[in-house]
Coordinates of C-alpha atoms in Angstrom, one line a residue:
M1 CA 0.5 -25.1 -24.2
T2 CA 3.5 -23.7 -22.2
L3 CA 6.0 -21.4 -23.8
T4 CA 9.6 -20.7 -22.6
D5 CA 10.7 -17.2 -22.0
A6 CA 12.8 -17.3 -25.2
E7 CA 9.8 -18.5 -27.2
V8 CA 7.5 -15.8 -25.8
E9 CA 10.0 -13.1 -26.8
R10 CA 10.3 -14.6 -30.3
W11 CA 6.5 -14.7 -30.8
K12 CA 6.2 -11.1 -29.4
R13 CA 8.7 -9.9 -32.0
D14 CA 6.7 -11.6 -34.7
L15 CA 3.6 -9.9 -33.3
D16 CA 5.2 -6.5 -34.0
S17 CA 6.8 -7.5 -37.3
G18 CA 4.4 -5.8 -39.6
D19 CA 3.8 -9.0 -41.7
K20 CA 0.2 -9.9 -41.5
W21 CA 0.7 -13.7 -41.6
R22 CA 3.4 -13.6 -39.0
E23 CA 1.3 -11.4 -36.7
A24 CA -1.7 -13.7 -37.1
E25 CA 0.4 -16.8 -36.3
A26 CA 2.0 -15.1 -33.3
A27 CA -1.3 -13.9 -32.0
E28 CA -2.8 -17.4 -32.2
V29 CA 0.2 -19.0 -30.4
L30 CA 0.3 -16.5 -27.7
S31 CA -3.5 -16.6 -27.1
Q32 CA -3.4 -20.4 -26.8
S33 CA -0.7 -20.0 -24.1
F34 CA -3.2 -18.0 -22.1
S35 CA -5.4 -21.0 -21.6
S36 CA -2.7 -23.1 -20.0
D37 CA -3.3 -23.9 -16.4
D38 CA -0.1 -26.0 -15.9
T39 CA 1.2 -24.4 -12.8
G40 CA 3.6 -26.5 -10.8
I41 CA 4.4 -25.7 -7.2
T42 CA 6.9 -26.8 -4.6
L43 CA 6.2 -26.7 -0.9
T44 CA 8.9 -27.3 1.6
A45 CA 8.6 -27.6 5.4
C46 CA 11.4 -25.9 7.4
D47 CA 12.4 -25.7 11.1
Y48 CA 12.8 -22.6 13.1
L49 CA 16.2 -21.7 11.5
W50 CA 14.8 -22.2 8.0
R51 CA 16.6 -25.5 7.5
D52 CA 14.7 -27.8 5.1
V53 CA 12.9 -30.7 6.9
D54 CA 11.1 -32.3 4.0
R55 CA 9.0 -31.6 0.8
I56 CA 5.3 -31.4 1.5
G57 CA 3.6 -33.7 -1.0
D58 CA 0.3 -35.5 -1.2
F59 CA -1.6 -32.5 0.2
I60 CA -5.4 -32.1 -0.3
E61 CA -5.3 -28.4 -1.2
F62 CA -3.1 -25.4 -1.1
T63 CA -4.5 -21.8 -1.6
W64 CA -2.7 -18.5 -1.3
T65 CA -3.1 -14.8 -1.7
T66 CA -0.4 -12.1 -1.9
P67 CA -1.9 -8.7 -1.5
R68 CA -0.1 -5.4 -2.0
N69 CA 1.7 -4.1 1.1
L70 CA 0.0 -6.6 3.4
A71 CA 1.1 -10.0 4.8
P72 CA 0.5 -12.9 2.4
Q73 CA -1.9 -15.5 3.6
A74 CA -2.1 -19.2 2.7
T75 CA -4.0 -22.3 3.8
L76 CA -2.6 -25.9 3.5
T77 CA -5.0 -28.8 4.0
L78 CA -3.4 -32.2 4.8
K79 CA -4.7 -35.8 5.3
A80 CA -4.8 -37.2 8.9
D81 CA -1.9 -39.6 8.2
H82 CA 0.4 -37.1 6.6
H83 CA 3.9 -37.6 7.9
L84 CA 4.5 -33.9 8.6
V85 CA 1.5 -33.4 10.9
P86 CA 3.7 -33.9 14.1
L87 CA 6.0 -31.1 12.8
F88 CA 3.1 -28.7 12.3
R89 CA 1.8 -29.5 15.8
T90 CA 5.0 -28.1 17.2
C91 CA 3.9 -24.6 16.1
E92 CA 2.6 -24.2 19.7
Q93 CA 6.2 -24.2 21.0
T94 CA 8.3 -22.9 18.1
M95 CA 8.2 -21.5 14.6
V96 CA 7.5 -23.8 11.7
G97 CA 8.3 -22.5 8.3
V98 CA 6.9 -23.3 4.8
L99 CA 8.6 -22.3 1.6
F100 CA 6.3 -22.0 -1.5
E101 CA 7.6 -21.7 -5.0
T102 CA 5.8 -21.6 -8.3
E103 CA 6.4 -19.9 -11.7
G104 CA 7.5 -16.4 -11.1
I105 CA 7.0 -16.1 -7.4
S106 CA 8.4 -17.5 -4.2
E107 CA 7.1 -16.9 -0.7
A108 CA 8.1 -17.8 2.8
Y109 CA 5.3 -18.5 5.4
Y110 CA 5.2 -19.5 9.0
V111 CA 2.5 -21.5 10.7
K112 CA 0.1 -19.2 12.5
K113 CA -2.5 -21.8 13.5
H114 CA -2.9 -25.5 13.1
R115 CA -6.5 -26.8 13.1
E116 CA -7.5 -30.5 13.4
K117 CA -11.0 -31.1 12.1
L118 CA -13.3 -34.1 12.3
D119 CA -16.1 -34.1 9.8
E120 CA -19.5 -35.8 9.9
K121 CA -18.0 -38.8 8.0
G122 CA -15.5 -39.4 10.8
V123 CA -12.5 -38.2 8.6
W124 CA -9.8 -36.1 10.2
T125 CA -8.1 -33.3 8.2
H126 CA -5.5 -30.9 9.2
V127 CA -5.8 -27.2 8.1
I128 CA -2.6 -25.2 8.4
E129 CA -3.1 -21.4 8.4
L130 CA 0.0 -19.7 7.1
V131 CA 1.1 -16.1 7.1
G132 CA 4.0 -14.6 5.1
I133 CA 7.2 -13.3 6.7
F134 CA 6.0 -9.8 5.8
D135 CA 4.2 -10.2 9.1
I136 CA 7.4 -9.4 11.0
L137 CA 6.7 -5.7 10.2
N138 CA 3.4 -6.0 12.2
Y139 CA 5.5 -6.9 15.2
L140 CA 8.1 -4.1 15.0
V141 CA 6.9 -1.3 17.3
I142 CA 8.1 2.2 16.4
W143 CA 9.5 3.8 19.6
P144 CA 9.5 7.6 19.7
S145 CA 13.2 7.5 20.6
W146 CA 14.5 4.2 19.3
Y147 CA 18.0 4.8 20.5
L148 CA 17.0 5.3 24.2
P149 CA 15.7 2.9 26.9
I150 CA 12.0 2.4 27.1
Q151 CA 12.0 4.2 30.4
S152 CA 13.3 7.4 28.8
Q153 CA 11.3 8.7 25.8
P154 CA 11.7 12.5 25.8
F155 CA 10.2 13.0 22.4
S156 CA 6.4 12.2 22.1
H157 CA 6.6 10.8 18.6
A158 CA 9.1 9.5 16.1
V159 CA 9.4 11.9 13.1
Y160 CA 10.0 10.8 9.5
A161 CA 10.4 13.5 6.9
A162 CA 11.9 12.2 3.7
P163 CA 11.0 10.7 0.3
I164 CA 8.4 8.1 1.2
C165 CA 10.6 5.1 0.3
T166 CA 13.4 6.4 2.6
A167 CA 10.9 7.1 5.4
I168 CA 9.5 3.5 5.4
E169 CA 13.0 2.0 5.2
A170 CA 14.2 4.2 8.1
A171 CA 11.3 3.2 10.3
A172 CA 12.0 -0.5 9.7
A173 CA 15.8 -0.3 9.9
E174 CA 15.8 1.7 13.2
Q175 CA 13.5 -0.7 15.0
A176 CA 15.3 -3.8 13.6
L177 CA 18.6 -2.4 14.7
R178 CA 17.2 -1.6 18.2
I179 CA 16.0 -5.2 18.6
Q180 CA 18.8 -7.1 16.8
S181 CA 21.6 -5.3 18.5
G182 CA 20.2 -5.7 22.0
M183 CA 20.4 -2.0 22.5
W184 CA 19.6 -1.1 26.1
E185 CA 18.3 -4.7 26.6
F186 CA 19.9 -4.9 30.0
V187 CA 18.5 -1.6 31.2
N188 CA 15.0 -2.2 29.8
N189 CA 14.6 -5.6 31.5
A190 CA 16.4 -4.7 34.7
L191 CA 14.4 -1.5 35.3
S192 CA 11.2 -3.3 34.3
L193 CA 11.9 -5.8 37.1
N194 CA 12.0 -8.8 34.8
P195 CA 13.0 -11.7 37.2
D196 CA 14.5 -13.8 34.3
V197 CA 18.1 -12.6 34.3
R198 CA 18.7 -14.4 31.1
A199 CA 16.5 -11.9 29.3
W200 CA 18.8 -9.1 30.5
F201 CA 21.5 -10.6 28.1
G202 CA 19.1 -12.2 25.6
T203 CA 20.6 -11.0 22.4
V204 CA 24.1 -12.0 23.5
L205 CA 23.0 -15.5 24.5
Q206 CA 21.1 -16.0 21.3
G207 CA 24.0 -14.8 19.2
L208 CA 26.4 -17.2 21.0
K209 CA 23.9 -20.0 20.5
R210 CA 24.3 -19.5 16.7
D211 CA 27.6 -18.5 15.2
G212 CA 28.4 -15.5 17.5
K213 CA 29.4 -13.2 14.6
P214 CA 28.4 -9.6 15.2
S215 CA 27.6 -9.1 11.5
T216 CA 25.1 -12.0 11.7
I217 CA 23.5 -10.8 14.9
L218 CA 23.0 -7.3 13.6
K219 CA 21.3 -8.5 10.3
T220 CA 19.2 -11.3 11.7
P221 CA 16.3 -11.7 11.2
L222 CA 15.6 -8.5 9.2
Y223 CA 17.8 -6.7 6.7
V224 CA 16.5 -3.6 5.1
V225 CA 17.8 -2.7 1.6
R226 CA 18.2 1.1 1.5
T227 CA 17.3 3.1 -1.6
G228 CA 19.7 5.9 -0.4
L229 CA 18.4 9.3 0.5
L230 CA 20.2 11.1 -2.2
R231 CA 19.0 8.7 -4.9
D232 CA 15.3 8.5 -3.7
G233 CA 13.0 10.3 -6.1
S234 CA 9.8 9.1 -4.6
P235 CA 7.1 11.6 -3.4
P236 CA 8.0 13.6 -0.2
Y237 CA 6.3 12.4 3.0
V238 CA 6.1 13.6 6.6
K239 CA 4.8 11.4 9.4
T240 CA 4.8 11.4 13.2
V241 CA 4.4 8.0 14.8
R242 CA 4.0 6.8 18.4
M243 CA 4.2 3.2 19.4
T244 CA 2.5 1.8 16.3
T245 CA 4.0 -1.0 14.2
V246 CA 5.9 -0.6 11.0
G247 CA 3.2 -2.7 9.3
Q248 CA 0.5 -0.4 10.5
M249 CA 2.4 2.6 9.3
I250 CA 2.8 1.0 5.8
T251 CA -0.8 0.1 5.6
E252 CA -1.8 3.7 6.5
I253 CA 0.4 5.6 4.2
T254 CA 1.0 3.5 1.1
P255 CA -2.5 3.1 -0.5
A256 CA -2.3 6.7 -1.8
Y257 CA 1.2 6.2 -3.3
G258 CA 2.6 3.7 -5.8
V259 CA 4.9 2.2 -3.2
D260 CA 5.6 -1.6 -3.1
V261 CA 7.0 -3.1 0.2
R262 CA 8.2 -6.7 0.0
V263 CA 9.8 -9.0 2.5
Y264 CA 11.4 -12.2 1.1
L265 CA 13.6 -14.9 2.6
W266 CA 17.2 -14.9 1.6
R267 CA 19.1 -18.2 1.8
P268 CA 22.7 -19.1 1.2
G269 CA 23.3 -19.5 -2.5
M270 CA 21.0 -16.7 -3.5
P271 CA 22.4 -13.3 -4.8
Q272 CA 23.2 -10.8 -2.2
P273 CA 20.4 -8.1 -1.8
D274 CA 22.9 -5.3 -2.2
R275 CA 26.7 -4.8 -2.1
W276 CA 26.6 -4.1 1.7
G277 CA 24.5 -7.1 2.6
N278 CA 27.1 -9.8 2.9
L279 CA 24.5 -12.1 4.4
E280 CA 25.6 -15.6 5.5
V281 CA 22.5 -17.1 7.2
P282 CA 18.8 -17.2 6.3
T283 CA 17.6 -13.6 6.5
Y284 CA 14.4 -11.7 5.9
V285 CA 15.1 -9.0 3.3
M286 CA 12.9 -5.9 3.0
T287 CA 12.7 -3.8 -0.1
V288 CA 10.7 -0.7 -0.8
K289 CA 10.2 0.5 -4.4
D290 CA 8.3 3.3 -6.0
R291 CA 6.0 1.8 -8.7
S292 CA 4.2 5.0 -9.7
Q293 CA 6.0 5.1 -13.0
I294 CA 6.6 8.9 -12.5
E295 CA 10.2 9.8 -13.3
G296 CA 12.0 13.0 -12.7
P297 CA 14.8 14.7 -14.7
T298 CA 17.7 14.0 -12.2
K299 CA 17.0 10.5 -10.8
T300 CA 18.0 12.0 -7.4
I301 CA 16.3 13.4 -4.3
L302 CA 15.8 16.6 -6.3
D303 CA 13.1 14.7 -8.2
S304 CA 11.2 14.2 -4.9
A305 CA 11.1 18.0 -4.4
I306 CA 10.1 18.6 -8.1
R307 CA 7.3 16.1 -7.9
G308 CA 6.1 17.8 -4.7
V309 CA 5.9 21.1 -6.5
V310 CA 4.1 19.6 -9.6
D311 CA 1.6 17.8 -7.3
L312 CA 1.0 21.1 -5.4
Q313 CA 0.2 23.1 -8.6
G314 CA -1.9 20.3 -9.9
S315 CA -3.8 20.0 -6.6
I316 CA -4.6 23.7 -6.5
L317 CA -4.7 24.7 -10.2
G318 CA -5.8 21.5 -11.8
E319 CA -5.1 21.6 -15.6
T320 CA -4.7 25.4 -15.7
L321 CA -0.9 25.3 -16.4
A322 CA -1.2 22.2 -18.6
P323 CA -0.5 24.2 -21.8
L324 CA 2.8 25.2 -20.3
L325 CA 3.9 22.1 -18.4
N326 CA 2.4 19.5 -20.6
P327 CA 2.0 21.1 -24.0
D328 CA 1.8 17.8 -25.9
G329 CA -0.9 16.5 -23.7
K330 CA 0.9 13.3 -22.7
Y331 CA -1.1 10.7 -20.9
S332 CA -1.0 10.2 -17.2
P333 CA -3.5 8.3 -15.0
E334 CA -6.1 10.2 -13.1
G335 CA -4.7 11.7 -9.9
L336 CA -1.1 11.7 -11.1
Y337 CA 0.3 15.0 -12.3
I338 CA 3.2 15.3 -14.8
A339 CA 5.2 18.2 -16.2
P340 CA 7.2 17.1 -19.2
A341 CA 8.5 20.6 -19.6
L342 CA 10.2 20.2 -16.2
G343 CA 11.3 16.6 -16.9
V344 CA 8.6 14.9 -14.8
N345 CA 7.1 12.2 -17.0
F346 CA 4.8 9.2 -16.7
V347 CA 6.4 6.1 -18.1
M348 CA 3.8 3.8 -19.6
P349 CA 3.7 0.4 -17.8
Y350 CA 5.0 -2.6 -19.7
A351 CA 1.9 -4.7 -19.0
M352 CA -1.3 -3.8 -21.0
I353 CA -4.4 -6.0 -21.1
V354 CA -7.0 -5.5 -23.8
T355 CA -10.6 -6.5 -23.1
P356 CA -11.9 -9.0 -25.8
D357 CA -14.3 -7.6 -28.5
N358 CA -16.5 -9.3 -31.0
V359 CA -14.7 -9.6 -34.4
I360 CA -16.3 -10.3 -37.7
T361 CA -14.2 -12.8 -39.7
E362 CA -13.8 -13.0 -43.5
D363 CA -16.5 -15.6 -43.5
G364 CA -18.9 -13.3 -41.7
D365 CA -18.8 -15.2 -38.5
V366 CA -18.8 -13.2 -35.2
V367 CA -16.2 -14.5 -32.8
R368 CA -14.7 -13.1 -29.6
D369 CA -11.0 -12.2 -29.3
R370 CA -8.8 -14.4 -27.2
S371 CA -7.8 -12.7 -24.0
P372 CA -6.0 -13.5 -20.7
L373 CA -8.9 -11.9 -18.9
L374 CA -10.8 -14.3 -16.6
S375 CA -13.2 -11.6 -15.3
C376 CA -13.5 -7.9 -15.5
E377 CA -15.8 -5.3 -13.9
I378 CA -15.6 -1.7 -14.9
A379 CA -17.7 0.8 -12.9
H380 CA -18.6 4.3 -14.0
V381 CA -19.8 6.6 -11.2
T382 CA -21.8 9.7 -11.8
P383 CA -20.9 13.1 -10.3
L384 CA -22.6 13.7 -7.0
G385 CA -23.3 17.4 -6.4
W386 CA -22.3 20.5 -8.3
Q387 CA -22.7 22.8 -5.3
H388 CA -20.7 22.1 -2.2
I389 CA -20.9 23.6 1.3
I390 CA -18.4 23.1 4.1
G391 CA -18.1 24.3 7.6
G392 CA -20.5 24.4 10.6
K393 CA -18.5 26.6 13.0
S394 CA -17.8 30.3 13.0
P395 CA -14.3 31.7 13.4
K396 CA -13.3 31.8 17.0
W397 CA -12.5 35.5 16.8
L398 CA -16.0 36.2 15.5
N399 CA -17.7 34.3 18.3
D400 CA -15.4 36.1 20.9
L401 CA -16.4 39.4 19.3
I402 CA -20.1 38.6 19.6
N403 CA -19.7 37.5 23.2
A404 CA -17.7 40.6 24.0
F405 CA -20.4 42.8 22.4
F406 CA -23.2 41.3 24.4
A407 CA -21.2 41.5 27.6
Y408 CA -20.6 45.2 26.9
V409 CA -24.3 45.7 26.2
I410 CA -25.3 44.1 29.5
D411 CA -22.7 46.1 31.4
V412 CA -23.9 49.4 29.9
A413 CA -27.6 48.5 30.5
M414 CA -26.8 47.7 34.2
I415 CA -25.1 51.0 34.6
V416 CA -27.9 53.0 32.9
I417 CA -30.7 51.4 34.9
G418 CA -28.6 51.2 38.1
F419 CA -29.2 47.5 38.5
T420 CA -26.5 45.0 39.6
G421 CA -26.0 41.3 40.0
V422 CA -26.5 40.3 36.4
P423 CA -23.4 38.6 35.1
S424 CA -21.9 40.1 32.0
N425 CA -21.4 36.7 30.3
L426 CA -25.1 35.9 30.5
L427 CA -25.5 35.9 26.8
D428 CA -22.2 34.0 26.0
G429 CA -22.9 31.7 23.1
F430 CA -25.9 33.6 21.8
L431 CA -25.6 33.9 18.0
N432 CA -22.4 31.8 18.1
D433 CA -21.8 29.9 14.9
S434 CA -24.4 32.1 13.1
F435 CA -22.1 34.2 10.9
L436 CA -19.3 33.0 8.5
A437 CA -20.0 29.4 9.7
F438 CA -20.5 28.1 6.2
Q439 CA -18.8 28.5 2.8
L440 CA -20.2 27.6 -0.6
I441 CA -18.6 26.9 -3.9
E442 CA -20.5 26.1 -7.1
H443 CA -18.7 23.9 -9.7
Y444 CA -20.2 25.5 -12.8
S445 CA -18.5 23.2 -15.3
R446 CA -20.0 20.2 -13.6
R447 CA -23.4 21.9 -13.4
N448 CA -23.3 22.6 -17.1
S449 CA -22.2 19.1 -17.8
V450 CA -24.8 17.2 -15.8
G451 CA -27.7 19.4 -16.8
P452 CA -30.6 20.8 -14.8
Y453 CA -32.3 17.5 -14.0
H454 CA -29.5 15.6 -12.2
P455 CA -30.9 14.9 -8.7
A456 CA -27.5 15.3 -7.0
I457 CA -27.4 19.0 -6.6
E458 CA -26.0 20.1 -3.3
V459 CA -23.7 18.4 -0.7
F460 CA -22.8 19.6 2.8
T461 CA -19.6 18.4 4.4
A462 CA -19.3 19.1 8.1
T463 CA -15.9 20.1 9.3
N464 CA -14.4 20.7 12.8
S465 CA -12.9 24.0 11.8
A466 CA -14.1 27.4 10.5
P467 CA -14.1 28.0 6.8
Y468 CA -12.6 31.0 4.9
N469 CA -9.0 29.9 5.3
I470 CA -6.3 27.9 3.5
E471 CA -7.6 24.7 5.2
A472 CA -11.0 25.3 3.7
L473 CA -9.4 25.5 0.3
F474 CA -8.0 22.0 0.6
Q475 CA -11.3 20.7 2.0
F476 CA -13.2 22.1 -1.0
I477 CA -10.7 20.5 -3.4
Q478 CA -11.1 17.2 -1.6
A479 CA -14.9 17.4 -1.5
L480 CA -15.0 18.2 -5.3
W481 CA -12.6 15.4 -6.0
N482 CA -14.5 12.8 -4.0
S483 CA -17.8 13.8 -5.6
R484 CA -16.5 13.7 -9.2
G485 CA -17.5 11.2 -11.8
Y486 CA -14.9 8.5 -12.0
T487 CA -14.1 5.1 -13.3
T488 CA -12.9 2.1 -11.3
A489 CA -12.1 -1.4 -12.5
I490 CA -11.2 -4.8 -11.2
A491 CA -9.7 -7.2 -13.7
T492 CA -8.5 -10.8 -13.1
I493 CA -6.1 -12.5 -15.5
R494 CA -4.2 -15.7 -15.7
G495 CA -0.8 -15.2 -14.2
Q496 CA 1.2 -18.3 -15.1
N497 CA 1.7 -18.1 -18.9
G498 CA 1.3 -15.7 -21.8
P499 CA 3.2 -12.6 -22.8
Y500 CA 3.3 -11.2 -19.3
K501 CA 4.9 -13.5 -16.8
L502 CA 4.4 -13.1 -13.1
G503 CA 7.6 -12.2 -11.4
R504 CA 9.2 -11.0 -14.6
D505 CA 6.8 -8.5 -16.2
I506 CA 4.1 -8.2 -13.5
F507 CA 4.1 -8.5 -9.8
P508 CA 2.1 -7.2 -6.8
G509 CA 2.2 -3.4 -6.6
A510 CA 3.1 -2.8 -10.3
L511 CA 1.0 -0.6 -12.5
M512 CA -1.0 -2.2 -15.3
I513 CA -3.1 -0.7 -18.1
L514 CA -6.6 -2.0 -19.0
V515 CA -7.7 -1.1 -22.6
Y516 CA -11.5 -1.3 -23.0
A517 CA -14.4 0.0 -25.0
S518 CA -13.1 -1.3 -28.3
R519 CA -9.7 0.0 -27.6
T520 CA -10.8 3.6 -27.1
K521 CA -10.3 4.0 -23.4
L522 CA -7.5 3.4 -20.9
Y523 CA -7.7 2.6 -17.2
T524 CA -4.5 2.4 -15.1
D525 CA -4.3 0.9 -11.7
Y526 CA -2.0 -1.2 -9.4
I527 CA -1.9 -5.0 -9.2
E528 CA -3.6 -5.5 -5.8
L529 CA -3.6 -9.2 -5.4
V530 CA -2.0 -12.4 -6.6
S531 CA -3.9 -15.6 -5.7
G532 CA -3.8 -19.3 -6.5
K533 CA -5.3 -22.7 -5.7
V534 CA -3.8 -26.1 -6.2
N535 CA -5.6 -29.4 -5.6
R536 CA -6.1 -32.7 -7.4
N537 CA -8.4 -31.1 -10.0
T538 CA -7.3 -27.4 -10.1
R539 CA -4.0 -25.6 -10.8
E540 CA -4.6 -21.9 -11.2
L541 CA -2.7 -18.6 -10.6
T542 CA -4.6 -15.3 -11.0
V543 CA -3.7 -11.7 -10.9
Q544 CA -6.1 -9.0 -9.8
M545 CA -5.7 -5.4 -11.0
G546 CA -7.4 -2.6 -9.1
D547 CA -9.5 -2.7 -5.9
G548 CA -12.7 -0.9 -7.1
K549 CA -11.9 2.2 -5.0
P550 CA -11.4 5.7 -6.3
L551 CA -8.0 7.2 -6.1
E552 CA -7.0 9.8 -3.5
H553 CA -6.4 13.3 -4.7
P554 CA -2.9 14.6 -4.2
S555 CA -4.3 17.6 -2.3
A556 CA -5.2 15.2 0.6
Q557 CA -1.6 14.0 0.6
L558 CA -0.4 17.6 0.6
R559 CA -2.7 18.6 3.4
R560 CA -1.7 15.5 5.5
N561 CA 2.0 16.4 5.0
I562 CA 1.4 20.0 6.2
S563 CA -0.4 18.8 9.3
E564 CA 2.2 16.2 10.0
A565 CA 5.0 18.8 9.5
M566 CA 3.4 21.1 12.1
A567 CA 3.1 18.2 14.5
A568 CA 6.7 17.3 13.8
I569 CA 7.8 20.8 14.7
N570 CA 6.0 20.5 18.0
V571 CA 7.6 17.2 18.7
I572 CA 11.2 18.4 17.9
S573 CA 10.7 21.6 20.0
L574 CA 9.3 19.5 22.9
A575 CA 6.2 21.6 23.0
P576 CA 3.7 20.7 25.8
N577 CA 1.1 18.1 24.8
S578 CA -2.2 19.9 24.9
G579 CA -4.1 16.6 24.8

């Protein structure tokens, strides 16, 4: 049973009408729509300029996965006599594109590898390994000084200090502009002794080969949609980068933040990505959005600063100031801090999935609720350690003081006994790392909660620095957070039909709420993966919420920003590289 969007909206209104019979009928209709597996797909083969070649029909199987902030992957299996096999074989010389469309989502892939397999029955099959065009970000290297030739890079690292959405957009836009404009292309190739003179003017020659318009050359193949620095209220972020790719940067920094990075194929006839785009030819469009559902009071860059302050107080003070900042006790997911008194609120996600429970009918029968859930695993992890020790090294000044003291003792002893030839540094290192090398904190509330018989008592975390400083404070916060008791969940639901439609209500990177334990507990996490499979017997589209990993504490983000800010100061001031 498949419902149109209008029908879904009507039944959802009936579900909230307050009339018992209308609510029951709506619940029955919507629940039946969950079981529908009628997922039609369209596959189109394209040439290297994303011009349609032909529809891909009569395939054996097509499977795909779309993870959060990673390149989508897909596998297409064809019969030996498929008429598009010669086209796919040309992937060795050129790019072969594949457009995939289904309900709610559309993805553009290119052929990464074409395998020809002969099985034991003597039957040939062709397995096409596809990668999404997000992969272009994995081949955009971030130069320390993108506006200078490769032979002249005075700054050791590129520095990005801005709200995180703006930082990611800037990294991609700068490198795309460097390549697509042909900036310093002549100098880079000539000074690198490239014997192919055509490469010295490669961008100009490629532009003339197409339409020759500067606007097209500058925006092809990648166009980055900018949030706008003054309108970006995402969390503040500082990062120094040296010759890593934009994709690697995104993979490194986004797991701890609710940031969703997407790259889609724009084609003539589609709406422009923004008012400045004015795209005319097929273009890869990159968007960066904050999906954390945390909203500030001004909807400007000031919200980024306010969120930074709220995260700082929450990281250090925990819930100490909650009576002042959140007097009504409004809900927010674990690891996200809000301050409604300051206008920083958590907006509940639209998508909410309830785990099915056993229900006793009027006839006394025990039945299970209908649910879009295909599978669900909820893990509860016990606290590990109520007493934590960090350190391993004494402060340098203390080690130096001890060494100086023993040197003084040796010198005095040599003078008193009139003996020479014994070096004063003979005892250097003696009793080093013996005093103030460790620091201990007992979490009394956790100790009281777990009781006297919990085996996980004491945990030591080795560090490369001395304790008893501000860095030790952050290390303790991180150690206590990592050892806390926590809940994780992985839930898989049908994504093609029902009250939540993929591409309209839910999508990779969006938050979703899981209600479980007879509707007494909530768990909030991001949609990590969209996957599907189509063959002669199966048509399915599934959505996975959560990755089974605990959330990162905001103190780790703050500590990372402080370290990166200090490194950025060294870069900007051209401080000597001690490494």
